[in-house]
Structures are given as structure tokens and as C-alpha cells.
Short mmCIF file of C-alpha atoms in Angstrom, two decimals:
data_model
loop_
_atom_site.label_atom_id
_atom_site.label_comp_id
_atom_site.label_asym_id
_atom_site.label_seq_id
_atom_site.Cartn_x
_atom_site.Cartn_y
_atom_site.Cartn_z
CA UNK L 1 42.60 -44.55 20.62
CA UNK L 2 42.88 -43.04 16.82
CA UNK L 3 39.70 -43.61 14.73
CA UNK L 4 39.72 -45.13 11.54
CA UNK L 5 38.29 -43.81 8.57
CA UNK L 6 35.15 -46.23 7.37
CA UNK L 7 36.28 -46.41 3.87
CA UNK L 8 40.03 -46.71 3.75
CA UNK L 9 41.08 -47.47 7.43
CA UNK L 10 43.83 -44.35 7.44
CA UNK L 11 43.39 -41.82 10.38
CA UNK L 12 39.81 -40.06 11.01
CA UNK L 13 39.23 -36.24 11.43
CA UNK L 14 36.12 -36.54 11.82
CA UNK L 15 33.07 -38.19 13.07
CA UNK L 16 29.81 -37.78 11.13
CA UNK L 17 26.29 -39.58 11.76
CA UNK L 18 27.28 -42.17 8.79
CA UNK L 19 31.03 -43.11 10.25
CA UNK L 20 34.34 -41.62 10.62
CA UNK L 21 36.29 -39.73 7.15
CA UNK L 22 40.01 -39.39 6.61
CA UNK L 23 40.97 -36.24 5.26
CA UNK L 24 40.85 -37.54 1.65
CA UNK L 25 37.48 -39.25 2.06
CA UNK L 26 35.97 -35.98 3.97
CA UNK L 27 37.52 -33.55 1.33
CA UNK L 28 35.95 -35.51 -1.27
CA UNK L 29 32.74 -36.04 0.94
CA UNK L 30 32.53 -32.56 1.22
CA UNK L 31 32.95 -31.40 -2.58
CA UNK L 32 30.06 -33.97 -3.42
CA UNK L 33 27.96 -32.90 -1.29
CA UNK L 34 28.31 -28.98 -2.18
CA UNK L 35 28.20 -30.11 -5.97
CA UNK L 36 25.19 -32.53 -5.21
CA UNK L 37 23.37 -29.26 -4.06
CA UNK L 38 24.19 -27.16 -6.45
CA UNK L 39 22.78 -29.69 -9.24
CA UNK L 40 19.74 -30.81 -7.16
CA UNK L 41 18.31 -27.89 -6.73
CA UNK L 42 19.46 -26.41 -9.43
CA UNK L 43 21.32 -23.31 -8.03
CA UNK L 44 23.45 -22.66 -10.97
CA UNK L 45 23.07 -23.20 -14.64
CA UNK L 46 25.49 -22.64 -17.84
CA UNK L 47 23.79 -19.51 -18.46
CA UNK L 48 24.00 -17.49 -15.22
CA UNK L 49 26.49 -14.64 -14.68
CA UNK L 50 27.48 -15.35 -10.62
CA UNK L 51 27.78 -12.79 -8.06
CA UNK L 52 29.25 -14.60 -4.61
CA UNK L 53 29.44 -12.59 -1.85
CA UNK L 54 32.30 -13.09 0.68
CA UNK L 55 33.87 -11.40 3.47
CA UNK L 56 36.88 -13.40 3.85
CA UNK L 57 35.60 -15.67 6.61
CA UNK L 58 35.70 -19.75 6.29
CA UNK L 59 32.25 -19.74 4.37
CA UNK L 60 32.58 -17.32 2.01
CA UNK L 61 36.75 -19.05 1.07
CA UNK L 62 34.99 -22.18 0.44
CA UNK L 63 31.98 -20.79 -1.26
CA UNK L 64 34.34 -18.90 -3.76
CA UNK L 65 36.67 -21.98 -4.26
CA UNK L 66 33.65 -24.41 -4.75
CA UNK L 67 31.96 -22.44 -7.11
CA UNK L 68 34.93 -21.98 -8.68
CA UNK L 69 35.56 -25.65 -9.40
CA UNK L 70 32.10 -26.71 -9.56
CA UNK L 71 32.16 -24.29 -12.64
CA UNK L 72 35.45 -25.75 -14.06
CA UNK L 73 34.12 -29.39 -13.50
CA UNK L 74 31.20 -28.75 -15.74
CA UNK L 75 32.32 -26.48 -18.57
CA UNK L 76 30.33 -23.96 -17.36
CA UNK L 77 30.91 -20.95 -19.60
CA UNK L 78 29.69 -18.52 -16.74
CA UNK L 79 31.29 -15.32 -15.71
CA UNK L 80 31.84 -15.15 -11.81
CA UNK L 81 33.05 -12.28 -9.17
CA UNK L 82 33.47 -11.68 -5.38
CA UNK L 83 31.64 -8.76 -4.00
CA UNK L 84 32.52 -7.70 -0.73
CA UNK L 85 31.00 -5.38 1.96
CA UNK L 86 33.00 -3.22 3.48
CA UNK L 87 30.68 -2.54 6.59
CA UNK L 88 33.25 0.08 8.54
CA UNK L 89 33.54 -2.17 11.42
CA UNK L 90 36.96 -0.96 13.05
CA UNK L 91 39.09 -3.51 14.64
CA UNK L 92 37.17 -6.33 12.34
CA UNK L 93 36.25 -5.84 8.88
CA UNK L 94 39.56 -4.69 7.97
CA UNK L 95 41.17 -8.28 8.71
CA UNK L 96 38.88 -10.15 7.24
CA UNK L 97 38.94 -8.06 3.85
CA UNK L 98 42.84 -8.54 3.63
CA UNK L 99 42.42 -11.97 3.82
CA UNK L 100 39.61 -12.17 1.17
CA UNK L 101 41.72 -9.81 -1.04
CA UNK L 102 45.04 -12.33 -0.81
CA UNK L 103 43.07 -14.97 -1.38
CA UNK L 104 41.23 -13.64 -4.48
CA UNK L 105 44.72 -12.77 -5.85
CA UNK L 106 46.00 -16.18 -5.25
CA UNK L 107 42.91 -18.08 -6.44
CA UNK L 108 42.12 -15.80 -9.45
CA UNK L 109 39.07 -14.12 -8.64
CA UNK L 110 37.59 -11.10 -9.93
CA UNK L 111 36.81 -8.68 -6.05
CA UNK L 112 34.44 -5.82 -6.30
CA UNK L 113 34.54 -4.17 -3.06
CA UNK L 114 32.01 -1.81 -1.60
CA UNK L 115 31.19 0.48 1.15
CA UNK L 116 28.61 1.54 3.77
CA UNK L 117 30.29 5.03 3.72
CA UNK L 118 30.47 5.43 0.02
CA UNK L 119 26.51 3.77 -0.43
CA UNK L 120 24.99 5.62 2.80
CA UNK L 121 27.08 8.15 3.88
CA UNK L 122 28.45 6.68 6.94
CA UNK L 123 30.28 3.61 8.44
CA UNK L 124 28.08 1.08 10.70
CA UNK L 125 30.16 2.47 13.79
CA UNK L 126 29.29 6.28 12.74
CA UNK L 127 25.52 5.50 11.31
CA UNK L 128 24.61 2.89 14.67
CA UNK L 129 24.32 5.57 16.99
CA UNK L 130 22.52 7.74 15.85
CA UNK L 131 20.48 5.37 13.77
CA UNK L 132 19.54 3.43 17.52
CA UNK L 133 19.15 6.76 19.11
CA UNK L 134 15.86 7.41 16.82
CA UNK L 135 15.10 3.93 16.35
CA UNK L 136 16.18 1.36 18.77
CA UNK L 137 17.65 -0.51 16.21
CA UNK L 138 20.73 -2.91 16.96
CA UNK L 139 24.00 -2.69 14.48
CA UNK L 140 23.13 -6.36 13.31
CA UNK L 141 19.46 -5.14 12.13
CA UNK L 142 20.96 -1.82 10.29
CA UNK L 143 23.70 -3.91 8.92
CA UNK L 144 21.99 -6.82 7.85
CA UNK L 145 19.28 -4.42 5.92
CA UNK L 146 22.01 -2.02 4.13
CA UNK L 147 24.24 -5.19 3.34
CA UNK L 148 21.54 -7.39 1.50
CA UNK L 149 20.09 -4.22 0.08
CA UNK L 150 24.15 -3.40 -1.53
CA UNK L 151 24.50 -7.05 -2.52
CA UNK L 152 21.63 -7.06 -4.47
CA UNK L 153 22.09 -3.87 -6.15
CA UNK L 154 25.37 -4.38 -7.09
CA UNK L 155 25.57 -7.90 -8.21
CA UNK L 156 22.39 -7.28 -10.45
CA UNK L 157 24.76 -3.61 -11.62
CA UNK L 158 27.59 -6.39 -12.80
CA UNK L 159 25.13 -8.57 -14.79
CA UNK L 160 24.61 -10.85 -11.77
CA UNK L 161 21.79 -13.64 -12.52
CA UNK L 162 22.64 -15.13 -9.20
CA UNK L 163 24.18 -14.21 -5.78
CA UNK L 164 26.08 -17.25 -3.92
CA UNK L 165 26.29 -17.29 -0.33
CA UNK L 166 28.01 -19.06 2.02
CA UNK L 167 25.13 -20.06 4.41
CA UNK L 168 25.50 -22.97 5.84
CA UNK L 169 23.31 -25.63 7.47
CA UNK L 170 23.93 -23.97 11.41
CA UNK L 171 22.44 -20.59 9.52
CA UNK L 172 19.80 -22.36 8.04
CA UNK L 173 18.26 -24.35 11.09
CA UNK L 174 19.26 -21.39 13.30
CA UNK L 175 17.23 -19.19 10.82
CA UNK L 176 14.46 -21.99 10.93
CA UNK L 177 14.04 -21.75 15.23
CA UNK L 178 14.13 -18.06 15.00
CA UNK L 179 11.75 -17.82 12.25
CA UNK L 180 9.65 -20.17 14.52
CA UNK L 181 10.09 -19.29 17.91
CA UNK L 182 8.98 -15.50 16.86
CA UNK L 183 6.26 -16.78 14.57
CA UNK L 184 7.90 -15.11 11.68
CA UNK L 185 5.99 -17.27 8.61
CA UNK L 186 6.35 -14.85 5.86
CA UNK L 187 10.37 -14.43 6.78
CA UNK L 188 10.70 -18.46 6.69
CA UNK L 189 9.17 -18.72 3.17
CA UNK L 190 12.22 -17.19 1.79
CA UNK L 191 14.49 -19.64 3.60
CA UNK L 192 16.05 -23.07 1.56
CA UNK L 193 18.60 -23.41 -0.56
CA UNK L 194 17.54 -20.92 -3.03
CA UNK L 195 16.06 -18.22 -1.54
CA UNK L 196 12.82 -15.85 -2.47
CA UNK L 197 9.47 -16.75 -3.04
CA UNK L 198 8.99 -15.77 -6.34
CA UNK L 199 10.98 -13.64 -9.34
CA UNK L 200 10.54 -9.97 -8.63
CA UNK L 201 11.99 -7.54 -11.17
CA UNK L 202 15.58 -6.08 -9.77
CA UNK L 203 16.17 -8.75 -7.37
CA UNK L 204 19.06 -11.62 -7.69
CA UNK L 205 18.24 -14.89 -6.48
CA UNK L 206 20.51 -15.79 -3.89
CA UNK L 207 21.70 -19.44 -3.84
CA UNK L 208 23.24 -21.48 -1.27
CA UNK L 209 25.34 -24.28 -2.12
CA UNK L 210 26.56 -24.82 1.68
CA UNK L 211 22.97 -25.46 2.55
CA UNK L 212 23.66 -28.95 3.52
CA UNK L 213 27.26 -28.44 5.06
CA UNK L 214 27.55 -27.99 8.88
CA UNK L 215 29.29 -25.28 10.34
CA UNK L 216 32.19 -27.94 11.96
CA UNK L 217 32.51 -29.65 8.22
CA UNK L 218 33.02 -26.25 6.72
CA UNK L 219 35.80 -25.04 9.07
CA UNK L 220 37.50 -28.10 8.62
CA UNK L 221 37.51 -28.34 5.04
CA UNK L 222 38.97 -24.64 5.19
CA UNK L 223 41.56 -26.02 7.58
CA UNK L 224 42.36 -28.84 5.42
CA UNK L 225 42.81 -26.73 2.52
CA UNK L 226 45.24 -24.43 3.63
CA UNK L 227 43.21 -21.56 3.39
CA UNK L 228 44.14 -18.93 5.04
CA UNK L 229 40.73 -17.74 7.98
CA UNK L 230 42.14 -15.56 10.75
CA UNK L 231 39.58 -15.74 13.47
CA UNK L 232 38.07 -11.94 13.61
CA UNK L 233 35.09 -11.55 15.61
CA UNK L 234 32.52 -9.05 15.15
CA UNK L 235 32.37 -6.68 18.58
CA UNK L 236 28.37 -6.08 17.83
CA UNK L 237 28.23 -9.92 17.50
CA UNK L 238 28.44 -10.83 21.40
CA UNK L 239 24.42 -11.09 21.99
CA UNK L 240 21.63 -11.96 20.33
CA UNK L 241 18.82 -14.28 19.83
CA UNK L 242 20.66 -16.02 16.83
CA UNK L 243 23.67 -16.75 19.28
CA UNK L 244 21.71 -18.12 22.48
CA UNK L 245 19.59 -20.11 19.96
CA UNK L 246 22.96 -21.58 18.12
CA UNK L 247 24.24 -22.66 21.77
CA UNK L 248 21.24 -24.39 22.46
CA UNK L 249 21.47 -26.26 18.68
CA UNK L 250 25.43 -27.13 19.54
CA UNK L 251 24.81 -28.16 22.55
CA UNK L 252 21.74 -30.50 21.67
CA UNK L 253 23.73 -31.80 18.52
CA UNK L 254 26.56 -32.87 20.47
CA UNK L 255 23.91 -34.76 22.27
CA UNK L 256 22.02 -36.19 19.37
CA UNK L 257 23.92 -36.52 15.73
CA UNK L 258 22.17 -35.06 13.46
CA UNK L 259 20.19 -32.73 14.96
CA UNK L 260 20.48 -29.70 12.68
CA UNK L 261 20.07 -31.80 9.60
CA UNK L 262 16.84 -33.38 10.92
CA UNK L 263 15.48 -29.74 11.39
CA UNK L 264 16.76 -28.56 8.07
CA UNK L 265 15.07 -31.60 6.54
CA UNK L 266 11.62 -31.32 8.49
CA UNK L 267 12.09 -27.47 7.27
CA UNK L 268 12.54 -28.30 3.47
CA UNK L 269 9.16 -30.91 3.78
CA UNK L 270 7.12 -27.82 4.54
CA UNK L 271 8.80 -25.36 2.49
CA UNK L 272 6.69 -25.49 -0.62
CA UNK L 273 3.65 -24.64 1.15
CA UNK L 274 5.02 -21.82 2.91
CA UNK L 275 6.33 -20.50 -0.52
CA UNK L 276 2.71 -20.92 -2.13
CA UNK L 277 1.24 -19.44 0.80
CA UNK L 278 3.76 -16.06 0.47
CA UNK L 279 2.81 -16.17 -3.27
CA UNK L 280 -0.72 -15.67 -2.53
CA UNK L 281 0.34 -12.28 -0.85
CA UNK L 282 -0.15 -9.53 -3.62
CA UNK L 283 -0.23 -6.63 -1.57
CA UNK L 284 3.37 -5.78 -1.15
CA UNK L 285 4.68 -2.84 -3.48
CA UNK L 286 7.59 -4.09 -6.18
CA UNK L 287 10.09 -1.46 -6.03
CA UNK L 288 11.42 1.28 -3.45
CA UNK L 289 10.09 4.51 -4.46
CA UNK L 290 13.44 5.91 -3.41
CA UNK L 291 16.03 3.75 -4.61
CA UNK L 292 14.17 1.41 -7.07
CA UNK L 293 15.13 -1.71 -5.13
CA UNK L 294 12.99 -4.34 -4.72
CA UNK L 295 10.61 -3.67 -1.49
CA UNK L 296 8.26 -4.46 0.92
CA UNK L 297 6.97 -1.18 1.77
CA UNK L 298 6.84 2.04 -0.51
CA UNK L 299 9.83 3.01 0.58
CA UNK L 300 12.67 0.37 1.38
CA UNK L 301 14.12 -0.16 4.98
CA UNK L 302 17.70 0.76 3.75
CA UNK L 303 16.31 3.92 2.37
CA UNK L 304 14.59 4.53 5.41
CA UNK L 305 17.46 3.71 7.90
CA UNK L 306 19.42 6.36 5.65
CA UNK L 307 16.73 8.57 6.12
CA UNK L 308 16.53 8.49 9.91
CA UNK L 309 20.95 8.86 9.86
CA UNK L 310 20.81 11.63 7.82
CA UNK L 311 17.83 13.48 9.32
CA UNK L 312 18.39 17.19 11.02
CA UNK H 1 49.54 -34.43 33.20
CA UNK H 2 50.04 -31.32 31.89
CA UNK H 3 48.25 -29.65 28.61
CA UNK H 4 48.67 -26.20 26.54
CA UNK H 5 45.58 -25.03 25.20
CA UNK H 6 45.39 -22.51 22.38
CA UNK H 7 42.14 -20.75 22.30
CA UNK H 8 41.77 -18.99 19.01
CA UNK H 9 38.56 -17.80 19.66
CA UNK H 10 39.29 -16.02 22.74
CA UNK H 11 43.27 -15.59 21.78
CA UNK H 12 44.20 -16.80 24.81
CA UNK H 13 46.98 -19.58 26.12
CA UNK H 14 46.11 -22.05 29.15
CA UNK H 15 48.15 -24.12 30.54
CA UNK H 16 46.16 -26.60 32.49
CA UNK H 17 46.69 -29.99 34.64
CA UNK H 18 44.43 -32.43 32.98
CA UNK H 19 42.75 -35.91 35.06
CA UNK H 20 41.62 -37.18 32.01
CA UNK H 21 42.40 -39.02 28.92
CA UNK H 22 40.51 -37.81 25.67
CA UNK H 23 39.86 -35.00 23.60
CA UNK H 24 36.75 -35.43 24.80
CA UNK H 25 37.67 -35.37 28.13
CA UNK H 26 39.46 -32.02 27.74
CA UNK H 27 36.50 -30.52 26.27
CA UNK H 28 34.63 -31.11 28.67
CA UNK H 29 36.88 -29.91 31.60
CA UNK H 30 37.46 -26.56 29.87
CA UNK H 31 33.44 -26.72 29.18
CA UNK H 32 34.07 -26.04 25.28
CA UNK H 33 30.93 -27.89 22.84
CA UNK H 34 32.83 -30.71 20.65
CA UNK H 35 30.42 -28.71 17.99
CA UNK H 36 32.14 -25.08 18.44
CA UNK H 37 35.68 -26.22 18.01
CA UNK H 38 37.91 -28.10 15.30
CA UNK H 39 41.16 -29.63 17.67
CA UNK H 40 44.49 -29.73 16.40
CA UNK H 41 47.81 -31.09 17.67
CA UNK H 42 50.81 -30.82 15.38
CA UNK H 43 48.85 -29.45 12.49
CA UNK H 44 47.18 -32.78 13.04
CA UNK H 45 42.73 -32.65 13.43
CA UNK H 46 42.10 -34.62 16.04
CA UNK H 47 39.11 -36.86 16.83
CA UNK H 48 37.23 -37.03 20.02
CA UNK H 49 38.38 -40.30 21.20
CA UNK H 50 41.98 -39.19 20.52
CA UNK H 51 44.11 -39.81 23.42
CA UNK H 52 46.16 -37.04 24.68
CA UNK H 53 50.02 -36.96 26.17
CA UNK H 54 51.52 -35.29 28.54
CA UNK H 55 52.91 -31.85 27.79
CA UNK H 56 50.66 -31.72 24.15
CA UNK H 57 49.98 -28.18 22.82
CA UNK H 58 46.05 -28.39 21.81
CA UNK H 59 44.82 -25.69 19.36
CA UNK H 60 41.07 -25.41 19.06
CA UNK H 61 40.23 -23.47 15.85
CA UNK H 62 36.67 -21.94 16.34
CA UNK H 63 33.72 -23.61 13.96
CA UNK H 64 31.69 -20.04 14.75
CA UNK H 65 31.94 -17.39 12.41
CA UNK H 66 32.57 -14.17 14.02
CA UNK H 67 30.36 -12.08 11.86
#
């Protein structure tokens, strides 16, 4: 039996919580809803210069194509670019960056490419071992740390007053759980759709105007578009807590409809409070004595993770 | 009857003999989460409740992010 779309009767491709969407009605769906954000919560304005990070994957195509039109849509005068991360993840990155370069090309994007071995001195897959063998560290936790602390640096280096991602609304209530089930308050103050708890000299906000777009919704709109996602995955992305807790949230969602969004929602209720609560916290140093970064510690935890990789 | 299945994910071809009737049935007999997987037949998304034919060639496009 094919479903019909609520609004126009033609074919479905999918089944939300409010009724079934054609491909028109779910492309424009979609678009509103990333828009919506991006006003509501005022993640953009005509004045910003806008870094948006990608990597080539489904979130970051859409995040660069949205921004692009949301821009367009509103006369927004505002000077945009894709920075990109080249990690040195062999067998991975390297896909993923030839499709983020082609589509850049096609869609007329400024790319700004950087590199783990040009920033620390090493790829992920040369710095991890040795890095863990001091440390215990996994690749995620010494990527995730030298990748935020490159975005940041080099947006704000390009004149970057904001940093799109392409987190979505699986990242978000994954994030959420995590941040909960390991009692991590002062991490899950910086969550929501614009993140950081308050302005700190050197750092670019970073702004999420996927917040409210599932995973599923995302990957189809990609698919719908034509865009061009070859499905890479990341060989230090096999385990985790972030995976066995996104199992769990797919598996109770395809349960109960709506699942995520309810815990995104119940998130963004207490979200203020955690915020004023993290902006009570003086104590934290503003700057890396190292690298001048913004930091939590004297020195930052790239700097240190460099330190241990480079260390006799 | 008889179904193809295209895992993109896992880059892998099955070729399976299917009891059931739906998308959703298929899912479930290959134990895939509706949530993890767009389905396509044709170039053509397909809904849950879609009814399937013999011999159809069923991609499943991974939602997950590999990163």
C-alpha cells in the first residue's frame, strides 16, 4: 500500500509524527524548518562573516547549501566559507574531502582546507599511538579536541563571527544522554542551538541550524537533492558510548515517534538555567598560555595533547 | 519471493527469500532500525508500508554518519 502525502495526496517518502510528506512538501518542510531555526534563535544576522565547517558528509552538504540560500533569501550581505579538517584518517578522510571539494566547485563555495599534520605535526593515525600510549586517550577524544581547537582558530583567522555546523537533532539528544548519564553538567550548558555559555574573547560562536532536523530527514533531503554523499565510515568510529547510546535512541524512536524531539525539547526547557549556572563559574583561565586559544585550563588540551606527541 | 538488498553501509549485496510483504517487514527480517536506513527502489524512497515485489532490488542508504 503507497502512502499519501497529507497535503497534496501524491506519493509519501516519509512518515513524520504530524503525517506523511511527498518529496515537494518534505523538501519544503525541511527548508522551513532549518530557516525557522536560524531566525528563532537568531543564529545568523546581516552582519556576521560565516565560517561552516564541513567534511563532505550529508550534514555538512546541507548545512553549506542551506546557509547558502537562507543567505540569498534574505539579502544577507554576509561573506561565507567552508573550512575543512583534514584529520589524516587513511582509507576515510580522503573520500569524503573529494566529495566536499566537487561540491564546493559546483555550488560556489569558497573551501579553506586544513591539516592535523601541518597544525600539530602529525596525522591522527601517526599522533594516536603514541598520544594513547602516554595517555589512554581514544582517536575520537584527540580528534575531537585538535579539530574544534583548528575550527575555531581558523574561522576567527578569516574574520569568522560565526561557525555553522551541521549537528543535527540525533547529535543533540545523543549529546544530551551522554552529558546525563556521566553527570557531565558543565559540558551540557554549552549544548542548544547556539552553543557556549557566554562571549569569551577568541572564540566563534558555533551555530546550529540542523538543531531541529533528524538524522533520517537530513539524509533524505541530501538524497532528494542530488547531492552527491558517498558513505565513508570512520575505522576509529566502530565503538563508543555515543554509538551504543544512538542504538538505544533509534531503536526507542522507532518505537515511540518523537522520541528525540521530546528529549531535545525537555533539554532546551532547562537550558537557561544550566547556562546561568556555568556563568556563575569565574574560575576558569581565558586564554591558552601556549597557543592563545580560548581555555579551560592554563594551558589548552590541544596544546597539551601536542605536548605529550611530541615529547622525547 | 525473492529480494536484492544493497547495503551501503556495510557495501555488501544479499540476495534473500523474503515471507513477508512490507518494507517494514524486510527490515525487520534483516534486523535493520526503520531509523538507521533511508529505502530506495528505482531511485524511488520508499515508505514503510510500501509493498514489495518479487525480484525488487532494495537499496538502503545509511541515515548514520560515519564520522
Amino acid at each position: 500500500m503507497k502512502m499519501a502525502c497529507h497535503k497534496c495526496a501524491e506519493k509519501a517518502v516519509i512518515a513524520l509524527q504530524h503525517g506523511e510528506l511527498c518529496k515537494n512538501h518534505f523538501l519544503s518542510y525541511f527548508e522551513e524548518k532549518v530557516f525557522t531555526t536560524i531566525t528563532k534563535h537568531d543564529l545568523l544576522n546581516r552582519k556576521d562573516t560565516i565560517g561552516i565547517a564541513a567534511s563532505g558528509g550529508k550534514d555538512s552538504l546541507t548545512v553549506l547549501y542551506l546557509t547558502k540560500k537562507f543567505l540569498k533569501k534574505h539579502q544577507f550581505p554576509s561573506r561565507f566559507f567552508a573550512l575543512v579538517v583534514d584529520e589524516g584518517i587513511a582509507g576515510y578522510r580522503e573520500h569524503t574531502l573529494k566529495d566536499l571539494e566537487m561540491f564546493c566547485k559546483k555550488q560556489q563555495i569558497e573551501l579553506k582546507k586544513v591539516s592535523f599534520r601541518e597544525a600539530w605535526g602529525a596525522t591522527l593515525d601517526e599522533a594516536h599511538p603514541k598520544i594513547n600510549k602516554d595517555t589512554k586517550k581514544k582517536p575520537c577524544t584527540i580528534c575531537g579536541v585538535w579539530r574544534r581547537s583548528l575550527l575555531n582558530r581558523h574561522a576567527r583567522e578569516a574574520g569568522a563571527t560565526k561557525l555553522v555546523t551541521g549537528h543535527n537533532l540525533d547529535d543533540e539528544a545523543q549529546a544530551i544522554l551522554m552529558n546525563m548519564f556521566k553527570a557531565n553538567v558543565g559540558l551540557a550548558a554549552s549544548l542548544g542551538p547556539k552553543s557556549g555559555i557566554k562571549e569569551r574573547e577568541g572564540f566563534v560562536p558555533r551555530v546550529k541550524p540542523l538543531y531541529f532536523c533528524t538524522e533520517k530527514e537530513t539524509r533524505l533531503y541530501a538524497f532528494l537533492k542530488g547531492f552527491t554523499v558517498n558513505f565513508a565510515e570512520c575505522p576509529n568510529a566502530r565503538e563508543g558510548f555515543r554509538i551504543a547510546i544512538r542504538d538505544f535512541l533509534n531503536d526507542f524512536e522507532g518505537r515511540y515517534k518523537g522520541t528525540k524531539q521530546s528529549i531535545v525539547n525537555s533539554f532546551l526547557e532547562i537550558l537557561p538555567l544550566l547556562k546561568e549556572k556555568a556563568r556563575q563559574d569565574t574560575t576558569h583561565p581565558q586564554a591558552c598560555e601556549r597557543c592563545g586559544e580560548p581555555a579551560r585550563q592554563t594551558v589548552c588540551q590541544a596544546c597539551a595533547l601536542q605536548e605529550v606527541l611530541h615529547a622525547p | 519471493m525473492n529480494i536484492t538488498v544493497i547495503h551501503e553501509r556495510k557495501r555488501a549485496t544479499e540476495h534473500l527469500s523474503f515471507a513477508g510483504k512490507s518494507v517494514f517487514d524486510l527490515l525487520q527480517q534483516i534486523n535493520v532500525s526503520p531509523e538507521a536506513v533511508i529505502v530506495v527502489r528505482n531511485n524511488d524512497v520508499l515508505t514503510e508500508n510500501e509493498i514489495l515485489n518479487d525480484n525488487d532490488e532494495i537499496q538502503l542508504l545509511s541515515v548514520i554518519s560515519g564520522g
